[in-house]
Short mmCIF file of C-alpha atoms in Angstrom, two decimals:
data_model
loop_
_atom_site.label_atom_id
_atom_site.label_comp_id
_atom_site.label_asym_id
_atom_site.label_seq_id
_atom_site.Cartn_x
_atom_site.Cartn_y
_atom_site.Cartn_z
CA UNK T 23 0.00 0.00 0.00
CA UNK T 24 2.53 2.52 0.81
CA UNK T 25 4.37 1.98 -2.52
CA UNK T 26 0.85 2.51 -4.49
CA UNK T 27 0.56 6.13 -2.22
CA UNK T 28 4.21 6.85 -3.44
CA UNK T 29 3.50 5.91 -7.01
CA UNK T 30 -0.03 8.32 -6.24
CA UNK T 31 2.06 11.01 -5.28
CA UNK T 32 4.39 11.07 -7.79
CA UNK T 33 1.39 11.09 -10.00
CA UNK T 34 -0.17 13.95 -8.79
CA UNK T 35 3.15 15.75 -8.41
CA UNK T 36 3.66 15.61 -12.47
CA UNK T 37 0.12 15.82 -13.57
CA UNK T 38 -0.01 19.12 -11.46
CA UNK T 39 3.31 20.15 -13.12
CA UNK T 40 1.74 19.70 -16.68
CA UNK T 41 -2.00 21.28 -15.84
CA UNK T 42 0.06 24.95 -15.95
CA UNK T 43 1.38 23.79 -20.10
CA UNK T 44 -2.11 22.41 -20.38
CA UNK T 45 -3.57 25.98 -19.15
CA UNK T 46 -1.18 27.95 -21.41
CA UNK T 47 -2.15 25.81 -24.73
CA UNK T 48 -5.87 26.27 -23.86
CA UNK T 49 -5.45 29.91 -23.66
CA UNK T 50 -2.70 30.29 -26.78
CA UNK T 51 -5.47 28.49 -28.84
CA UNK T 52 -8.57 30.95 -27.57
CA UNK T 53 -6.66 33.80 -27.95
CA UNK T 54 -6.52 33.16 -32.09
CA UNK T 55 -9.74 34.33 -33.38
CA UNK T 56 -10.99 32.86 -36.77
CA UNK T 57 -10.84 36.35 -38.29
CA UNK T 58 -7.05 36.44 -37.52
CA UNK T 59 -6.33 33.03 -39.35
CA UNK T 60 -8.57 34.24 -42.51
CA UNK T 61 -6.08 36.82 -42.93
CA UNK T 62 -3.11 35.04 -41.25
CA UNK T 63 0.28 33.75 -43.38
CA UNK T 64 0.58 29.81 -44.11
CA UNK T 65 3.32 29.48 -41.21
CA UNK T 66 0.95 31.23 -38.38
CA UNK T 67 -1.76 28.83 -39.77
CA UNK T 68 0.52 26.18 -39.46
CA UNK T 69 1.92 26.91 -36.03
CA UNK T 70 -1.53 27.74 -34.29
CA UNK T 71 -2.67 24.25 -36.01
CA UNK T 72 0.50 22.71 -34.58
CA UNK T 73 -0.31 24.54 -31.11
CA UNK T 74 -4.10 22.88 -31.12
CA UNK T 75 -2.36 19.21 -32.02
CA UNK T 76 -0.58 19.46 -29.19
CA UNK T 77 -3.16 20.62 -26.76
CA UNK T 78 -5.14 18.20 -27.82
CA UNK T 79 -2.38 15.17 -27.21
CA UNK T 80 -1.81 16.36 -24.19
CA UNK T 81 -5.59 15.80 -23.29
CA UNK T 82 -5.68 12.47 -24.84
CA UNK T 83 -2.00 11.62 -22.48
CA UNK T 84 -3.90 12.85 -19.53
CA UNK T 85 -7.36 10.78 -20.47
CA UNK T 86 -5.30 7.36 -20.99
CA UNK T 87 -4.00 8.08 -17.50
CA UNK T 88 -6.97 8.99 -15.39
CA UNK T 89 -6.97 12.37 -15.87
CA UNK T 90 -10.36 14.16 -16.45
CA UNK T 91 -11.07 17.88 -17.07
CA UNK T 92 -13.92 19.16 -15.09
CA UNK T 93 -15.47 22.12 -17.17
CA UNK T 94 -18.43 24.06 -15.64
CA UNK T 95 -20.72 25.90 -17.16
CA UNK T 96 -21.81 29.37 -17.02
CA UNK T 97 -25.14 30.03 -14.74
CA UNK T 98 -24.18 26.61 -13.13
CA UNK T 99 -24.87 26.40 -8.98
CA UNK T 100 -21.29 27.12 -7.53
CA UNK T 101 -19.98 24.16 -5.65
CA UNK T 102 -17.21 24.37 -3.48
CA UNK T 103 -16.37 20.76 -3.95
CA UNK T 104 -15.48 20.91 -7.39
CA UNK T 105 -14.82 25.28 -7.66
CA UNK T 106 -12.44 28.01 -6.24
CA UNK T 107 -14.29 31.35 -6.47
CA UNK T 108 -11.77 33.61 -7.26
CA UNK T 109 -13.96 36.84 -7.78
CA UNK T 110 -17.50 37.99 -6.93
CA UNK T 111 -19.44 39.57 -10.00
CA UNK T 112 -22.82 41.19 -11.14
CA UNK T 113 -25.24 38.80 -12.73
CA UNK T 114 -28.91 37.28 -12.91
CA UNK T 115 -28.77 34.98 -10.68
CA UNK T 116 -26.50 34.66 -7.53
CA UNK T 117 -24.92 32.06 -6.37
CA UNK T 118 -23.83 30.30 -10.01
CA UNK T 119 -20.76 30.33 -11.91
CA UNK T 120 -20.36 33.57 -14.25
CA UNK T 121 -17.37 33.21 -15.29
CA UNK T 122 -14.68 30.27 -15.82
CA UNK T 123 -10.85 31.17 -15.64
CA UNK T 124 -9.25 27.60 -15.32
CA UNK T 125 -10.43 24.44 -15.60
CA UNK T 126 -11.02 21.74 -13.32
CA UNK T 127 -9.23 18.08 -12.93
CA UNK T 128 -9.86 14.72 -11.54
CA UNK T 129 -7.49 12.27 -11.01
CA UNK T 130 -8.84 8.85 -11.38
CA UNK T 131 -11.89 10.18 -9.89
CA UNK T 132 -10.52 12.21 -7.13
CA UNK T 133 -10.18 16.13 -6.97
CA UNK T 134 -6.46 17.12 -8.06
CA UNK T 135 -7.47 20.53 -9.19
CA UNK T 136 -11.03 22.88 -8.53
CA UNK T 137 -12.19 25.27 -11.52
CA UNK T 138 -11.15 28.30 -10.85
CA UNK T 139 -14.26 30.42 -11.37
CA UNK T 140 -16.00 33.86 -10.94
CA UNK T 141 -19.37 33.88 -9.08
CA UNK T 142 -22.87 36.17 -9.43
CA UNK T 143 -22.93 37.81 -6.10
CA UNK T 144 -26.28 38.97 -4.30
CA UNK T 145 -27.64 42.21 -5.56
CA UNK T 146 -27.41 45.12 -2.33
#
């Protein structure tokens, strides 16, 4: 048992490592809006393509080893289980997610990271 926890660690240890390059792919890739690769030169369209592949390995290394991204969605009831609030904010209703920074992660089922999100405070 205690070499499985060590093994666990280690996991975790890594898989947090990479979640900052997985964060920093996600947001290279949103940043590029279609309009810009209309007008963009073959080797920017090539290199955002090239950024997307590997964002997208990356995803498909953490799914074959138990690693799940835990996306919530806007107007969604804030839980503290799976969510960091990081900012209060006007909205409709209060108390749900209004806006997502980072995503979250499970680890073969088991928080290693909470979404990082803003929430709809009450109206005063």
């Amino acid at each position: 048992q205690q070499v499985n926890e060590a093994r666990l660690f280690a996991v975790q240890s890594l898989t947090r490592d990479l979640l900052g390059i997985a964060d920093t792919l996600e947001s290279a890739v949103r940043s590029v809006k279609p309009a810009d690769l209309h007008d963009a030169s073959k080797s920017f369209k090539d290199l955002f393509e090239g950024v997307k592949m590997t964002e997208t390995n990356l995803h498909k290394v953490f799914s074959n080893h138990g690693l799940e991204r835990v996306t919530p969605l806007l107007g969604e009831k804030f839980d503290p289980d799976y969510h960091e609030s990081v900012f209060l904010m006007p909205g409709e209703v209060p108390g749900t997610i209004g806006e997502v920074r980072t995503v979250g992660y499970l680890l073969n089922g088991r928080l290693l990271r909470p979404s990082s999100v803003g929430v709809v405070m009450e109206n005063s």
